[in-house]
GROMACS .gro file of C-alpha atoms in nm:
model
  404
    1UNK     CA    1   0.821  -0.813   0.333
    2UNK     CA    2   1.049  -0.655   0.067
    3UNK     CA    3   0.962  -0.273   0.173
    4UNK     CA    4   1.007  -0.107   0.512
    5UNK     CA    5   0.705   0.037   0.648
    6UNK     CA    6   0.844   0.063   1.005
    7UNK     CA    7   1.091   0.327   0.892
    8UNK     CA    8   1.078   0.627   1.128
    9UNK     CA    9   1.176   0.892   0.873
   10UNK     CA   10   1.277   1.292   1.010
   11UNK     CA   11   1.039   1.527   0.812
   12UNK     CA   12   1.232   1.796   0.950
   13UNK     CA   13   1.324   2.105   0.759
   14UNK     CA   14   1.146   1.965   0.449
   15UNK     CA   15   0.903   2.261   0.429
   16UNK     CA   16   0.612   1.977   0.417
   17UNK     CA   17   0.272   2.027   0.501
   18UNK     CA   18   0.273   1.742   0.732
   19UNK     CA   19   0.565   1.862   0.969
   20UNK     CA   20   0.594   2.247   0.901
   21UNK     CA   21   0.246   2.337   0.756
   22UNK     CA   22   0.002   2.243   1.027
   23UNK     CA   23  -0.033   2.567   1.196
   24UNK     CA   24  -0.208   2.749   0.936
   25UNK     CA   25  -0.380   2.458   0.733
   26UNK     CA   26  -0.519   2.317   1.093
   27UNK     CA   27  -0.553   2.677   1.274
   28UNK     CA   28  -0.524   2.904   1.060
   29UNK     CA   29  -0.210   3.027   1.292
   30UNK     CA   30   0.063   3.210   1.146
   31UNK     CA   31   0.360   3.157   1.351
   32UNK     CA   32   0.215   3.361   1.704
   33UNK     CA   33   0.037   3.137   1.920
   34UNK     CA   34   0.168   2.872   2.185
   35UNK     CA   35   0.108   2.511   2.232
   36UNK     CA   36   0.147   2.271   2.493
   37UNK     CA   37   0.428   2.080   2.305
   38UNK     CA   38   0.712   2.154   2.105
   39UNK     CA   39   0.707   2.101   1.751
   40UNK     CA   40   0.915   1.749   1.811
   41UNK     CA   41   0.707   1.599   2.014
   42UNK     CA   42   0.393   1.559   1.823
   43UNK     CA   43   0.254   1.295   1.657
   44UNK     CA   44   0.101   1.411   1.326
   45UNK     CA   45  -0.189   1.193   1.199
   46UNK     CA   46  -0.329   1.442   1.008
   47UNK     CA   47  -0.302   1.509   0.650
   48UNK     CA   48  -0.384   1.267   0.411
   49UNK     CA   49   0.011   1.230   0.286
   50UNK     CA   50   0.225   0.903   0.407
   51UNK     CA   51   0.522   0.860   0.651
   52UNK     CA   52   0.622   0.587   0.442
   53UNK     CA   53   0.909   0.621   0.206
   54UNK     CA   54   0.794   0.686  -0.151
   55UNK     CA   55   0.896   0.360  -0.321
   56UNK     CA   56   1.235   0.304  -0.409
   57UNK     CA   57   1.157   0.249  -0.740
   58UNK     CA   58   1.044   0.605  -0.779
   59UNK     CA   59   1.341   0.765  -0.608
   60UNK     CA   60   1.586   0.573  -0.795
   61UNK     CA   61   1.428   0.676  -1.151
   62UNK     CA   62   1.454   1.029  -1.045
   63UNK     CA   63   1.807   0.968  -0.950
   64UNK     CA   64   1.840   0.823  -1.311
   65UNK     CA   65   1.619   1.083  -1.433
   66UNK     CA   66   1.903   1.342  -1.266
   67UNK     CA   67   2.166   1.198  -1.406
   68UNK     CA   68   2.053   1.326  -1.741
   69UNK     CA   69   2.144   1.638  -1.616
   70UNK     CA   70   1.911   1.916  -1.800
   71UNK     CA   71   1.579   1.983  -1.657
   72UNK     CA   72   1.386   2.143  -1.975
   73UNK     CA   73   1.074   2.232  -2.084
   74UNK     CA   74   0.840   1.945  -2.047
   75UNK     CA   75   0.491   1.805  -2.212
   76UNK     CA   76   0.387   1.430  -2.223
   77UNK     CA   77   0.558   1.402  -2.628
   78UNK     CA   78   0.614   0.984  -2.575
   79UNK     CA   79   0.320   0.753  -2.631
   80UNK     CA   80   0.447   0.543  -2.327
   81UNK     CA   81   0.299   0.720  -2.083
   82UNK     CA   82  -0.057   0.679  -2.215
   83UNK     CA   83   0.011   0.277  -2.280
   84UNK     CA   84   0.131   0.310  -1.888
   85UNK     CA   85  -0.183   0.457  -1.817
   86UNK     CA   86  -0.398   0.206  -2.028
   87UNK     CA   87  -0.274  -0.075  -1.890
   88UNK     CA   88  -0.319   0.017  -1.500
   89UNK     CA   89  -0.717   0.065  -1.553
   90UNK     CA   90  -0.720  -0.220  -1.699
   91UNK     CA   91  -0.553  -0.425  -1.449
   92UNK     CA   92  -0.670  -0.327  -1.143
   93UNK     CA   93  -1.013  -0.221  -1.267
   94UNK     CA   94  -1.097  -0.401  -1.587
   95UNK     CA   95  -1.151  -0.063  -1.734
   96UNK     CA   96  -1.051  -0.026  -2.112
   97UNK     CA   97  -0.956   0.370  -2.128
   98UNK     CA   98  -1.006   0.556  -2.375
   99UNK     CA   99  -0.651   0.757  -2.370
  100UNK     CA  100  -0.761   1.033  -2.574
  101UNK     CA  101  -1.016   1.142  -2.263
  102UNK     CA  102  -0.680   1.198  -2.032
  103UNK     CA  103  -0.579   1.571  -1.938
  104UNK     CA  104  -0.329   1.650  -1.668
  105UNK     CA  105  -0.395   1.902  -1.394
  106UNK     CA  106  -0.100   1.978  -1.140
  107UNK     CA  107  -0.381   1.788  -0.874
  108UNK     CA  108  -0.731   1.752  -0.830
  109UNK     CA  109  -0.790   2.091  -0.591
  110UNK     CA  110  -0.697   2.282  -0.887
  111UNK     CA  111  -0.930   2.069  -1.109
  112UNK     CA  112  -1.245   2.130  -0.948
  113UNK     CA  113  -1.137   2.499  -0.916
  114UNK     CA  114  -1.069   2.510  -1.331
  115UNK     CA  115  -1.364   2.259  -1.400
  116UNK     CA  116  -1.630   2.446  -1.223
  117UNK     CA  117  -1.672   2.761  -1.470
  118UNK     CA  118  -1.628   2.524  -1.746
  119UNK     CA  119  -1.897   2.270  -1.701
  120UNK     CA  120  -2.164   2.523  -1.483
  121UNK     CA  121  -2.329   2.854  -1.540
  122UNK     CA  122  -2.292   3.179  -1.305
  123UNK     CA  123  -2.611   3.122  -1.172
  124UNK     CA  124  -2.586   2.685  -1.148
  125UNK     CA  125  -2.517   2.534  -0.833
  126UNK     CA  126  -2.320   2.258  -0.701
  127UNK     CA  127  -2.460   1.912  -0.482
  128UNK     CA  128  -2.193   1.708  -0.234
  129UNK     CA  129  -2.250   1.411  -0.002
  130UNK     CA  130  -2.138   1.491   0.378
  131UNK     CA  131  -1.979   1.470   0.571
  132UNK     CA  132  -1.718   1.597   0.293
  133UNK     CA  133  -1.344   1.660   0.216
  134UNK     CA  134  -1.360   2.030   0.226
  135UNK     CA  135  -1.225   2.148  -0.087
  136UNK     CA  136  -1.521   1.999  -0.235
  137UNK     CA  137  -1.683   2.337  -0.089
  138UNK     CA  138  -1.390   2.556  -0.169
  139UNK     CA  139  -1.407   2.512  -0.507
  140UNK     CA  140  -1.744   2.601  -0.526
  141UNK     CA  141  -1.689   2.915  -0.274
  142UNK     CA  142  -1.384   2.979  -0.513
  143UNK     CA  143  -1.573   3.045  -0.799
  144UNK     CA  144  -1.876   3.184  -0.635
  145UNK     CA  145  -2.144   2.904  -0.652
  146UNK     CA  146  -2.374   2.796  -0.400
  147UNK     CA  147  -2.287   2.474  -0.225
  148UNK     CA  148  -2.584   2.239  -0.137
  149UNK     CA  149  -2.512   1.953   0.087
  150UNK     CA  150  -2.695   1.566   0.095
  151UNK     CA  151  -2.624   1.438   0.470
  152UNK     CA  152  -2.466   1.079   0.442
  153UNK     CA  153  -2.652   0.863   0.682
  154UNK     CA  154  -2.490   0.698   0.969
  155UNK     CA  155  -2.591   0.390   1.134
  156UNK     CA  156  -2.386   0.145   1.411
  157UNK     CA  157  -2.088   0.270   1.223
  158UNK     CA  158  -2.186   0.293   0.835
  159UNK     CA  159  -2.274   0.561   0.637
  160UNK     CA  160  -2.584   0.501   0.327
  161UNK     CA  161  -2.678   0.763   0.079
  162UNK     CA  162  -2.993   0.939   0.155
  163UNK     CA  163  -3.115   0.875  -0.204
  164UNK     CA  164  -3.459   1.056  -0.101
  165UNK     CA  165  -3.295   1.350  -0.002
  166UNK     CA  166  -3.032   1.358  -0.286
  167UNK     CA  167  -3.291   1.326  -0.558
  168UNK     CA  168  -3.517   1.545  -0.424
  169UNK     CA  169  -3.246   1.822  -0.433
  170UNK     CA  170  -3.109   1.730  -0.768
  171UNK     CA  171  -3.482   1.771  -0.900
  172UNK     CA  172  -3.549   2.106  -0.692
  173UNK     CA  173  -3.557   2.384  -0.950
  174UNK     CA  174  -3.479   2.671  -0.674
  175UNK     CA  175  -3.182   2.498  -0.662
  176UNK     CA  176  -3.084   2.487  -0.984
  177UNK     CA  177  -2.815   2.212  -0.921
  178UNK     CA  178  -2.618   2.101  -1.239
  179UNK     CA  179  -2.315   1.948  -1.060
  180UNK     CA  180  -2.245   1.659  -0.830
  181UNK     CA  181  -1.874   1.621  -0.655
  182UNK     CA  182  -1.897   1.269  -0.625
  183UNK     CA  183  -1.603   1.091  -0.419
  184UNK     CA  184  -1.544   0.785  -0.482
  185UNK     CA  185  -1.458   0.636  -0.261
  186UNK     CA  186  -1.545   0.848  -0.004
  187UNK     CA  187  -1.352   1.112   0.184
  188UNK     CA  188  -1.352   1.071   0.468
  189UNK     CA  189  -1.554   0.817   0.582
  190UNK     CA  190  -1.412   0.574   0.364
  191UNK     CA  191  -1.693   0.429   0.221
  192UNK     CA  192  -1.676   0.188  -0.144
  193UNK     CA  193  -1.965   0.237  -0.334
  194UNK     CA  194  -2.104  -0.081  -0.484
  195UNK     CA  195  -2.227  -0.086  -0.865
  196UNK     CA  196  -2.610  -0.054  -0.734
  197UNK     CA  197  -2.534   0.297  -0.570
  198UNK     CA  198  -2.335   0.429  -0.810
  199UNK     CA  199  -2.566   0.339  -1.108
  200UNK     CA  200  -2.833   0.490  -0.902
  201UNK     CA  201  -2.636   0.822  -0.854
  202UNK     CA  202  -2.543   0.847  -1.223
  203UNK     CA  203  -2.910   0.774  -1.340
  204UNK     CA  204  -3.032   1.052  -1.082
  205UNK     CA  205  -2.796   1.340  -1.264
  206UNK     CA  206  -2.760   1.246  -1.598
  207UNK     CA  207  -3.152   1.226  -1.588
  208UNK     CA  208  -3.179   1.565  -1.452
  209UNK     CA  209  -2.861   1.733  -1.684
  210UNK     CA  210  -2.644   1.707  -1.378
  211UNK     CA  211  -2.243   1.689  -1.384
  212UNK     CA  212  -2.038   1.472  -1.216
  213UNK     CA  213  -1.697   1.478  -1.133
  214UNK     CA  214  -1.566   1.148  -1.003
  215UNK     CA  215  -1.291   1.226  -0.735
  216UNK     CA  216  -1.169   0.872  -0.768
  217UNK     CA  217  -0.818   0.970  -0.604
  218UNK     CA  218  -0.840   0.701  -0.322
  219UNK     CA  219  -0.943   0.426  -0.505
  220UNK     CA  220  -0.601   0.209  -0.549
  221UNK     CA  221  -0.567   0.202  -0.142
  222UNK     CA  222  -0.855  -0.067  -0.095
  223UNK     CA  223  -0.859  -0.343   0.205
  224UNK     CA  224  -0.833  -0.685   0.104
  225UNK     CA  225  -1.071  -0.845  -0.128
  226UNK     CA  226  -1.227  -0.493  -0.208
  227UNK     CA  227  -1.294  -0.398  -0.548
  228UNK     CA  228  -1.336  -0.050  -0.689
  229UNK     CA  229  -1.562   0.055  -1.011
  230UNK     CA  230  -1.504   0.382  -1.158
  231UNK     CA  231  -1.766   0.498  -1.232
  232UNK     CA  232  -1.717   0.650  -1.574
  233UNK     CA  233  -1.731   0.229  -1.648
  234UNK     CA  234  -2.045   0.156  -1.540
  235UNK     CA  235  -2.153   0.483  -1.845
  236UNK     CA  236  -1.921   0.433  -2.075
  237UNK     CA  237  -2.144   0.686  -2.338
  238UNK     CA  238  -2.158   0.939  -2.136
  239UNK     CA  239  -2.024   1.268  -2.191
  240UNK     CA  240  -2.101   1.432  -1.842
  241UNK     CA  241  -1.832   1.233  -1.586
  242UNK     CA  242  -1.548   1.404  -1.553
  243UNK     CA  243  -1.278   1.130  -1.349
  244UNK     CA  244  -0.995   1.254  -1.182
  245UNK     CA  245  -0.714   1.000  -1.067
  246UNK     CA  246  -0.341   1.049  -0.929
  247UNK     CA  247  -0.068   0.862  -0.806
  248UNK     CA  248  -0.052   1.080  -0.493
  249UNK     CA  249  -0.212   0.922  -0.189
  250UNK     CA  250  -0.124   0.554  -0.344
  251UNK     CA  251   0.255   0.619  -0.359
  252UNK     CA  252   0.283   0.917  -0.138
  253UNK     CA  253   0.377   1.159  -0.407
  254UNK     CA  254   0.122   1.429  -0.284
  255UNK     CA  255   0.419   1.673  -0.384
  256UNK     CA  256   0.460   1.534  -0.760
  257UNK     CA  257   0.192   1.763  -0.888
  258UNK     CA  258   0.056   1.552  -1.148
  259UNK     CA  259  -0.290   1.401  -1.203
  260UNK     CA  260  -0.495   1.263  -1.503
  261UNK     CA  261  -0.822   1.426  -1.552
  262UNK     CA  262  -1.070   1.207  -1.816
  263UNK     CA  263  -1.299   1.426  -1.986
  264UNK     CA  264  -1.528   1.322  -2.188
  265UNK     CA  265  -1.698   1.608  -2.347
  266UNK     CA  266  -1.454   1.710  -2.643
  267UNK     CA  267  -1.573   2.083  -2.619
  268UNK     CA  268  -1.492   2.072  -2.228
  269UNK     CA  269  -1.152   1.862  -2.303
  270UNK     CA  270  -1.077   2.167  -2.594
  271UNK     CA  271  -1.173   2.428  -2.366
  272UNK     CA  272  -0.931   2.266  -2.097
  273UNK     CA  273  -0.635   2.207  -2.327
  274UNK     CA  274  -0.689   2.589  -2.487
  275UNK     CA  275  -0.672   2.718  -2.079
  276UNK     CA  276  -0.423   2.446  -1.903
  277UNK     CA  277  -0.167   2.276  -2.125
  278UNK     CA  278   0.104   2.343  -1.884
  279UNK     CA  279   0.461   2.244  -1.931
  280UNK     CA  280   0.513   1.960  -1.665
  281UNK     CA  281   0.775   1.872  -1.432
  282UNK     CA  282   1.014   1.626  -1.600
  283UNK     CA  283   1.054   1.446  -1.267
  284UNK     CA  284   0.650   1.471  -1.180
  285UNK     CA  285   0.651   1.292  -1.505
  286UNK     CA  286   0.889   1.009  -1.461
  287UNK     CA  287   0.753   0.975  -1.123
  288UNK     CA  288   0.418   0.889  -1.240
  289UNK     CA  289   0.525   0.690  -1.520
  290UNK     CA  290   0.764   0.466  -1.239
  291UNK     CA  291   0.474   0.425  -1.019
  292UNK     CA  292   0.211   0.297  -1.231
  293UNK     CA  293   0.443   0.048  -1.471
  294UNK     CA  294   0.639  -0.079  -1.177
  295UNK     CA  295   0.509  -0.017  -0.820
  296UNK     CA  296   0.202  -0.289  -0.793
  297UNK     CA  297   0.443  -0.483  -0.564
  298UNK     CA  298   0.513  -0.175  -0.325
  299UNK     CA  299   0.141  -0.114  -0.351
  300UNK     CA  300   0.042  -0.452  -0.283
  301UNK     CA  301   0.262  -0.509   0.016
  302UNK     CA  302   0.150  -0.096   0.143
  303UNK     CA  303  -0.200  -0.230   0.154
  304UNK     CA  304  -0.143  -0.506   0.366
  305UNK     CA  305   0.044  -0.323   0.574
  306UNK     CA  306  -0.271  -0.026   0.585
  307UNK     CA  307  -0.484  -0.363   0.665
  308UNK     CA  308  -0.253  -0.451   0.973
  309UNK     CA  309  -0.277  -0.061   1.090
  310UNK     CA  310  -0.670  -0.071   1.082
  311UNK     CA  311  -0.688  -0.388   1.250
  312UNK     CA  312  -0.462  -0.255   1.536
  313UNK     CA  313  -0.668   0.055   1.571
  314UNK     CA  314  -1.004  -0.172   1.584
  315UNK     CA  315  -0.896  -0.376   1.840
  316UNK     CA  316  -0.752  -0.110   2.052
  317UNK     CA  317  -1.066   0.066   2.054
  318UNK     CA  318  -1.282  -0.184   2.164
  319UNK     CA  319  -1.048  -0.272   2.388
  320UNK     CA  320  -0.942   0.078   2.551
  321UNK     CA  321  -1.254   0.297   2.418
  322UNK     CA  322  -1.536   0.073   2.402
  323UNK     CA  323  -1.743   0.348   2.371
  324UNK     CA  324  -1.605   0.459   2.034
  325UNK     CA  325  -1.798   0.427   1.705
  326UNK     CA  326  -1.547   0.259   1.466
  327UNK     CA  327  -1.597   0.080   1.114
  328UNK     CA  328  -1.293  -0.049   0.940
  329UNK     CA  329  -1.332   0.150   0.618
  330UNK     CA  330  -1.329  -0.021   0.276
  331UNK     CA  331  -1.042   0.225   0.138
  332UNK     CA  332  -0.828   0.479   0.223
  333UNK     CA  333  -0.592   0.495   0.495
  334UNK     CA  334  -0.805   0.766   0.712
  335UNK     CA  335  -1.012   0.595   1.002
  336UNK     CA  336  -1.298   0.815   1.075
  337UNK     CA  337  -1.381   0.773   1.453
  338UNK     CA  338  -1.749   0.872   1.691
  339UNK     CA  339  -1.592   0.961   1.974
  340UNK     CA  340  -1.873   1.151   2.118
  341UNK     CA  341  -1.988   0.920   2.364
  342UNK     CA  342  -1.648   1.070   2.580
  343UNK     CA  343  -1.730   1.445   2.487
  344UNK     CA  344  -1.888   1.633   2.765
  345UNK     CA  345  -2.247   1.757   2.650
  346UNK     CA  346  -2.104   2.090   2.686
  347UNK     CA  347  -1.791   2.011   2.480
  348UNK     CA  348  -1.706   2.262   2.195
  349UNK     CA  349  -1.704   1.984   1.870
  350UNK     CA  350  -1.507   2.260   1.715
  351UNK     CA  351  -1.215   2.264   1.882
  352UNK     CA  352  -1.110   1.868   1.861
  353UNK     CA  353  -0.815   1.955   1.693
  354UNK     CA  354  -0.660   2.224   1.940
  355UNK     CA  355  -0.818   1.994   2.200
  356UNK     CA  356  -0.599   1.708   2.086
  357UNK     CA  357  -0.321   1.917   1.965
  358UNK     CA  358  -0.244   2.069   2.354
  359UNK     CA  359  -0.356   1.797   2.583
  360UNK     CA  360  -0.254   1.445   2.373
  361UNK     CA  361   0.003   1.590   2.137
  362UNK     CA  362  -0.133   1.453   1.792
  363UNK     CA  363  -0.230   1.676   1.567
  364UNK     CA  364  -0.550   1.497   1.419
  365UNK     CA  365  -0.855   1.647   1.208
  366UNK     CA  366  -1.163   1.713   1.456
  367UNK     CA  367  -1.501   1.634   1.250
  368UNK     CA  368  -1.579   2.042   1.167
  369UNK     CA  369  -1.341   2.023   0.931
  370UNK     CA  370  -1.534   1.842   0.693
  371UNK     CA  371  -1.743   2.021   0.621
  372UNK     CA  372  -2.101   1.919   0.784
  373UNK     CA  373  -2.226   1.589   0.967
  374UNK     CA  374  -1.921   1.544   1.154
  375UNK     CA  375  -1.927   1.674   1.445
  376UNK     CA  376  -1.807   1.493   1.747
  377UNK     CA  377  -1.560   1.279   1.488
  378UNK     CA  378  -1.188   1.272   1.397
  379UNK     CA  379  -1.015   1.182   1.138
  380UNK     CA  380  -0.709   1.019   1.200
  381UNK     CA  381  -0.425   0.887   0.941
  382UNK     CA  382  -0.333   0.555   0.984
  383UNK     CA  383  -0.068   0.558   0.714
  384UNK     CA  384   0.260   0.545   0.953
  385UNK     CA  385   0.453   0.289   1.122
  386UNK     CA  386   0.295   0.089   1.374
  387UNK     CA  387   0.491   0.248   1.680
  388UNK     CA  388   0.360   0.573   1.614
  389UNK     CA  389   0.040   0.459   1.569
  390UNK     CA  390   0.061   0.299   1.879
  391UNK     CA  391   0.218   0.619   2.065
  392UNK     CA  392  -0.078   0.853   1.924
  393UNK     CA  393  -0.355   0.587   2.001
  394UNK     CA  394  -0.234   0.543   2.340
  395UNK     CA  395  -0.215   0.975   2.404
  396UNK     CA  396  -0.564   0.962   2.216
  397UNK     CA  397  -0.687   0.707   2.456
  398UNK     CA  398  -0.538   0.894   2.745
  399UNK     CA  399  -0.682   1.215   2.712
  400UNK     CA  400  -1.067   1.108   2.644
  401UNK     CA  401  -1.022   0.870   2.935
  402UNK     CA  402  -0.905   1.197   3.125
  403UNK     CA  403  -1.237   1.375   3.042
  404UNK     CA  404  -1.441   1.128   3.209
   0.00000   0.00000   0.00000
């Protein structure tokens, strides 16, 4: 392997969300209240950003980058970038872009919060899937629109789109809903949607003058033999997808504020470009460019490292928590974990991530935090070397086993 993933690497004193951030993103803590380990001695599987090195291509372009030593005003001026761009859809997803469609938004959290009151009405509502990532629901509670939620349903370890429920609610006039958050894949249970779904989803909306916006931010990180379809491919005429892509979760550059937005809808794209054409980040730019013209060997060799991880956790859990519901997911590097069969009946669901936080040590992301459907869940990121993934399976495994 030419890249390495078993690096332990100090996120001390790096002001990251990961290792400094978790008391008020997880508890909503600021600074006062005591746990039953010091801040050293957790394991943090939580937040969807890597403990792998960024890839050494990256760093050393910023380095080069650097060198050039004025960091000025900044806009995307060089053709390059959109050839860059181009060619990645169209190598890892057949997909023949149409450049012109791409905006950049500093990430996809701010997107949905801009999009919203650009696509929908005051009084127009908003449809997810569940369980969900939560800032699916933020931006609509952000900008003041009712959030309606379609359950995902789960079976021996898969989750299926209730397509009766979701088109009835689509079609439901009292709830006037004109947008659909699709993610894709799906956050957090991992989930690939094949080309049957997702044409069935896009015929539903566009049917019924629905939205979408295609969260398609996890879709590079796919097991082996996987393939994703955006689904902005599958309708290539039209006008109401909105796809959002970054380089963040596939090269760990959740800091690099950048992400390409595809829109479209020329009045929306106007309307976006009038509001948002921010001066960039020289090095969020070079960043980006680095990663998708010469990372597809670092990404190659991540994934079948990611591949390794899940297999490990699989195995340990039938082995040491048998009672566990656990699918391998499809994409992503989150495994999303029943563990209800070892919760007391009287268990509070809602605390699984102080639960975990003062009796194993890992700081983890208990089901309630997503939303709806997931209670009795966690969410764990596998996205680490393999000795702390051991370490926090193990103290996982531990304190269930304690409980019963």
């Amino acid at each position: 392997m030419t890249y390495d993933f078993d690096e332990i690497i100090d996120r001390a004193n790096t002001d990251s969300l990961n290792f400094d951030g978790w008391r008020k993103y997880i508890f909503n803590d600021e600074g006062t209240s005591k746990y039953n380990f010091n801040d050293d001695e957790f394991i943090r599987m939580w937040v969807a950003d890597m403990d792998f090195s960024t890839p050494p291509e990256i760093l050393t372009a910023l380095r080069e980058r650097l060198d050039k030593k004025i960091i000025g005003y900044t806009k995307i001026y060089n053709i390059e970038y959109y050839d860059i761009m181009k060619s990645w859809c169209n190598r890892r997803y057949d997909w023949d872009i149409d450049v012109t469609e791409i905006v950049i938004s500093p990430g996809i959290i701010p997107a949905l919060n801009r999009l919203i009151p650009l696509l929908i009405k005051d009084n127009e509502n908003i449809l997810i899937h569940t369980p969900s990532y939560a800032p699916f629901k933020n931006a609509g509670d952000y900008n003041s629109r009712d959030v309606i939620y379609s359950d995902l349903k789960y079976s021996n370890g898969k989750y299926e789109i209730d397509f009766n429920d979701f088109e009835r609610k689509i079609k439901d006039s009292n709830l006037n809903i004109k947008l659909f958050i699709l993610s894709n894949p799906q956050n957090p249970t991992g989930r690939v949607w094949t080309e049957d779904e997702l044409t069935r989803i896009g015929n539903i909306c566009f049917n019924n003058d629905v939205w979408i916006i295609s969260d398609e931010i996890h879709c590079d990180l796919l097991r082996e033999n996987e393939k994703h379809i955006p689904l902005a491919k599958l309708f290539p005429d039209e006008n109401k997808i909105i796809t959002c892509m970054a380089p963040s979760k596939t090269f760990n550059l959740a800091g690099n504020l950048m992400s390409n937005l595809f829109i479209k809808d020329n009045k929306i794209k106007c309307e976006w470009l009038r509001l948002y054409d921010d001066f960039l980040s020289p090095l969020s730019l070079i960043a980006t460019k680095t990663a998708y013209k010469s990372c597809d060997l670092w990404l190659d060799e991540l994934k079948k490292y990611l591949d390794n991880n899940f297999k490990i956790t699989d195995e340990f859990l039938k082995s040491h928590l048998p009672k566990t519901q656990f699918s391998i997911p499809k994409s992503t590097y989150l495994a999303w974990i029943n563990i209800n069969e070892y919760l007391p009946e009287d268990f509070d669901r809602n605390t699984l991530s102080l639960f975990f936080a003062n009796n194993a040590g890992v700081l983890l992301e208990g089901g309630n935090m997503f939303v709806s459907n997931g209670y009795g869940f966690i969410r764990l990121n596998l996205a680490c070397p393999k000795k702390v993934l051991l370490d926090g399976l193990n103290r996982i495994k531990n304190t269930l086993l304690a409980l019963n």
